[in-house]
DNA sequence: AAGTGGTCTAGACCACGTA
DNA sequence: ACGTGGTCTAGACCACTTA
């Protein structure tokens, strides 16, 4: 970064400082980008880049002609990284292991069809698998794969390679949805996860699409004590 | 948008398409920005903006001198909005209500000090409060506020105004951390949330700082059935 | 109708990391 | 050392929205 010149991140900090210090409070209108550029002695596009970031972060609200205002109800916007399970475990320094529990065909239950936004119910590949960290259950994965969208998965030996990994590498998506919720372990899940029935488990439900065709729907159930952290 | 000219989002889509179609697979090196700019007939900075976004989305990896490569292990990067609880309920069309359960002073437990990254343990304001949707418990909030960083909260009548809302409006932060996990309701929580002990509940733990001084640490425990959705 | 944000362009220079 | 991404600048024009 060149000395004496402001980067757009510097500009963002400067403007954020104005807000933190109360120079501009919630609902207040900020000066036009052009005027800020003059005040801070930088190009307007630099201010624009900074403002775009403040807007993305939910701190500021911008409207053409209406100008820029400090948001009344700031939103906490958190970003989460959900890596491949194998990598997640290896990055923690754990030993990864994987076990295929079931592989079958059938019509997905209604909840899955709804999540995929499907009216009819074609047969899909059903996969149940367990990811282990240092020999202990880490994540149980209950997955449905749409074989019309991702037919090549039928050639994969899922007892060796996890669908999680194969899909992420070989079936890129254009859109996805994620849901987080807590559930009580039922009898079977408790056995699989080596815990007691009714244990509270974090579930991460993910659906991916290639354009408008669903690829897969997975419910990943994490072992007790699992914590999902936001990116710094 | 001007016709005949490519916006950086168009460029991002074009490049993403190259990846989806297999023209460039995982690990492959993409051409230099400058060459892509020539191929697509746009400015290099437009390609740069598109690439920055693809990099932010975890699709591509960029290194100075090393060039740009398609990521081997794509990461699912989800963004979550965590609004003020009152707004969250009202946006769902629910009737919001709020009850202060406890307001006291004391030393925070060790877990809170660790989360705040504090070695010593000053007295802090402790708040327990319940947010209700249509008269039913929705979120139980267990909060510690550092009164040296946010002293003005002592003047607030917390039986009327929730600390959640007051802090978000009046104590802006520069940094925060969020954790998600599942927990079994204990006896007291079960009573407060009008559910049964051992129910699985989603907990959202959040810590905020103003520069390096902690502001608040809150564990928000959601009612059974609560689901957290990613932003589209 | 006019003002404000949104974006593109072309050129320049910097900074980082690999070869 | 040098190639590649990262960013700034100044100007231009567009697009949206509200006064």
Coordinates of C-alpha atoms in Angstrom, one line a residue, chain B residues 31-227:
Chain B
X31 CA -5.5 -17.0 -17.3
X32 CA -4.1 -13.7 -15.9
X33 CA -6.7 -11.0 -15.3
X34 CA -5.3 -9.0 -18.2
X35 CA -5.8 -11.9 -20.6
X36 CA -9.3 -12.5 -19.5
X37 CA -10.0 -8.8 -19.9
X38 CA -8.8 -9.0 -23.5
X39 CA -10.9 -12.2 -24.1
X40 CA -14.0 -10.7 -22.7
X41 CA -13.3 -7.2 -24.1
X42 CA -13.5 -5.3 -20.8
X43 CA -11.1 -3.4 -18.5
X44 CA -8.8 -5.3 -16.3
X45 CA -10.3 -3.8 -13.2
X46 CA -13.6 -5.3 -14.1
X47 CA -12.1 -8.7 -14.2
X48 CA -10.3 -7.9 -10.9
X49 CA -13.6 -7.0 -9.3
X50 CA -15.2 -10.3 -10.5
X51 CA -12.3 -12.3 -9.4
X52 CA -12.3 -10.7 -6.0
X53 CA -15.9 -11.8 -5.6
X54 CA -15.2 -15.4 -6.8
X55 CA -12.4 -15.4 -4.3
X56 CA -14.6 -14.1 -1.5
X57 CA -17.1 -16.9 -2.3
X58 CA -14.4 -19.5 -1.9
X59 CA -14.6 -20.6 -5.5
X60 CA -11.2 -19.4 -6.6
X61 CA -7.9 -18.8 -4.9
X62 CA -5.6 -15.9 -5.9
X63 CA -2.0 -15.3 -5.2
X64 CA 0.2 -12.5 -6.4
X65 CA 2.6 -13.8 -8.9
X66 CA 1.1 -17.3 -8.5
X67 CA -2.0 -16.4 -10.4
X68 CA -5.6 -17.6 -10.0
X69 CA -6.5 -21.2 -9.4
X70 CA -9.8 -23.0 -9.1
X71 CA -10.0 -24.1 -5.4
X72 CA -9.4 -27.8 -4.8
X73 CA -11.6 -27.9 -1.7
X74 CA -14.4 -25.4 -2.3
X75 CA -15.8 -24.1 0.9
X76 CA -19.5 -23.4 1.4
X77 CA -19.6 -19.9 2.7
X78 CA -22.9 -18.9 4.2
X79 CA -23.9 -15.5 5.3
X80 CA -26.4 -15.1 8.2
X81 CA -28.3 -12.1 9.2
X82 CA -29.0 -11.8 13.0
X83 CA -31.4 -9.0 13.4
X84 CA -32.6 -7.4 16.6
X85 CA -35.0 -9.9 18.2
X86 CA -37.9 -7.5 18.2
X87 CA -37.5 -6.9 14.4
X88 CA -37.1 -10.6 13.7
X89 CA -40.4 -11.3 15.4
X90 CA -42.2 -8.4 13.9
X91 CA -40.9 -9.2 10.4
X92 CA -42.4 -12.7 10.8
X93 CA -45.7 -11.0 11.6
X94 CA -45.7 -11.9 15.3
X95 CA -46.6 -9.8 18.3
X96 CA -43.4 -8.9 20.2
X97 CA -43.3 -8.8 23.9
X98 CA -40.4 -8.6 26.3
X99 CA -39.8 -9.5 30.0
X100 CA -36.8 -8.7 32.2
X101 CA -36.1 -11.7 34.4
X102 CA -33.0 -10.5 36.3
X103 CA -30.7 -7.6 36.5
X104 CA -27.7 -7.8 38.8
X105 CA -24.0 -7.2 39.3
X106 CA -21.2 -9.7 39.7
X107 CA -18.2 -11.4 38.3
X108 CA -18.9 -13.2 35.1
X109 CA -18.2 -17.0 35.1
X110 CA -14.9 -18.2 33.6
X111 CA -16.4 -19.2 30.3
X112 CA -17.6 -15.6 29.7
X113 CA -14.2 -14.2 30.7
X114 CA -12.5 -16.5 28.3
X115 CA -14.9 -15.6 25.5
X116 CA -14.3 -11.9 26.1
X117 CA -10.5 -12.6 26.2
X118 CA -10.2 -11.1 29.7
X119 CA -7.7 -12.2 32.3
X120 CA -9.0 -10.2 35.3
X121 CA -12.7 -10.2 36.2
X122 CA -14.3 -6.8 36.8
X123 CA -17.8 -6.7 38.0
X124 CA -20.3 -6.7 35.1
X125 CA -23.9 -6.1 34.6
X126 CA -25.8 -9.4 34.3
X127 CA -29.1 -9.4 32.4
X128 CA -31.5 -12.2 31.9
X129 CA -34.5 -11.5 29.7
X130 CA -37.1 -13.2 27.7
X131 CA -38.3 -12.2 24.2
X132 CA -41.8 -13.5 23.4
X133 CA -43.6 -14.0 20.1
X134 CA -47.4 -13.9 20.3
X135 CA -47.1 -14.5 24.0
X136 CA -44.9 -17.6 23.7
X137 CA -41.2 -17.7 24.7
X138 CA -39.1 -17.1 21.6
X139 CA -35.6 -16.3 22.8
X140 CA -34.1 -16.3 26.2
X141 CA -31.1 -14.0 26.6
X142 CA -28.4 -14.4 29.1
X143 CA -26.1 -11.4 28.9
X144 CA -23.1 -9.8 30.5
X145 CA -22.3 -6.2 29.8
X146 CA -19.0 -4.6 30.5
X147 CA -20.0 -1.3 32.2
X148 CA -16.6 0.2 31.7
X149 CA -17.0 0.0 27.9
X150 CA -20.7 0.8 27.8
X151 CA -21.4 2.8 31.1
X152 CA -24.6 4.4 29.8
X153 CA -26.5 1.2 29.9
X154 CA -26.8 1.8 33.7
X155 CA -29.2 4.7 33.0
X156 CA -31.5 2.5 30.9
X157 CA -34.7 1.1 32.4
X158 CA -34.2 -2.5 31.3
X159 CA -37.6 -3.5 32.4
X160 CA -39.0 -1.5 29.5
X161 CA -36.2 -1.6 26.9
X162 CA -34.3 -4.7 26.0
X163 CA -30.5 -4.6 26.4
X164 CA -30.4 -6.3 23.0
X165 CA -31.9 -3.3 21.3
X166 CA -30.3 -0.6 23.4
X167 CA -26.8 -2.0 22.8
X168 CA -27.2 -2.5 19.1
X169 CA -28.3 1.1 18.7
X170 CA -26.0 2.8 21.3
X171 CA -22.9 0.7 21.6
X172 CA -21.5 0.1 18.2
X173 CA -18.8 -2.5 17.9
X174 CA -15.7 -2.9 15.8
X175 CA -15.4 -6.6 16.0
X176 CA -17.6 -9.6 17.0
X177 CA -17.6 -13.4 17.2
X178 CA -20.5 -15.7 16.9
X179 CA -20.9 -19.4 17.9
X180 CA -23.8 -21.8 17.3
X181 CA -24.4 -24.9 19.2
X182 CA -27.1 -27.1 20.5
X183 CA -27.9 -27.7 24.2
X184 CA -30.3 -29.6 26.3
X185 CA -32.7 -27.5 28.3
X186 CA -32.0 -27.6 32.1
X187 CA -34.8 -27.4 34.5
X188 CA -34.9 -23.7 34.8
X189 CA -34.5 -23.0 31.1
X190 CA -37.2 -25.5 30.3
X191 CA -39.6 -23.6 32.6
X192 CA -38.7 -20.2 31.1
X193 CA -39.1 -21.5 27.6
X194 CA -42.3 -23.4 28.4
X195 CA -40.9 -26.7 27.3
X196 CA -39.7 -29.9 28.8
X197 CA -36.3 -30.5 30.4
X198 CA -33.7 -32.0 28.0
X199 CA -35.4 -30.4 25.0
X200 CA -32.8 -29.6 22.3
X201 CA -32.4 -25.8 21.9
X202 CA -30.3 -23.8 19.5
X203 CA -27.9 -21.4 21.2
X204 CA -26.3 -18.4 19.6
X205 CA -23.4 -17.0 21.5
X206 CA -22.2 -13.6 20.6
X207 CA -19.3 -11.4 21.9
X208 CA -18.7 -7.9 20.7
X209 CA -15.7 -5.5 21.2
X210 CA -15.0 -1.9 20.7
X211 CA -11.5 -2.1 19.5
X212 CA -10.0 -4.3 22.2
X213 CA -12.4 -3.6 25.0
X214 CA -15.2 -6.1 25.3
X215 CA -18.7 -4.7 25.3
X216 CA -21.0 -7.6 25.8
X217 CA -21.3 -11.3 25.8
X218 CA -24.7 -12.9 25.2
X219 CA -26.0 -16.4 24.9
X220 CA -29.4 -16.3 23.1
X221 CA -31.3 -19.6 23.5
X222 CA -34.0 -20.1 21.0
X223 CA -37.3 -21.9 21.6
X224 CA -37.7 -25.5 20.3
X225 CA -38.2 -25.5 16.5
X226 CA -36.2 -22.4 15.9
X227 CA -34.4 -22.4 12.6

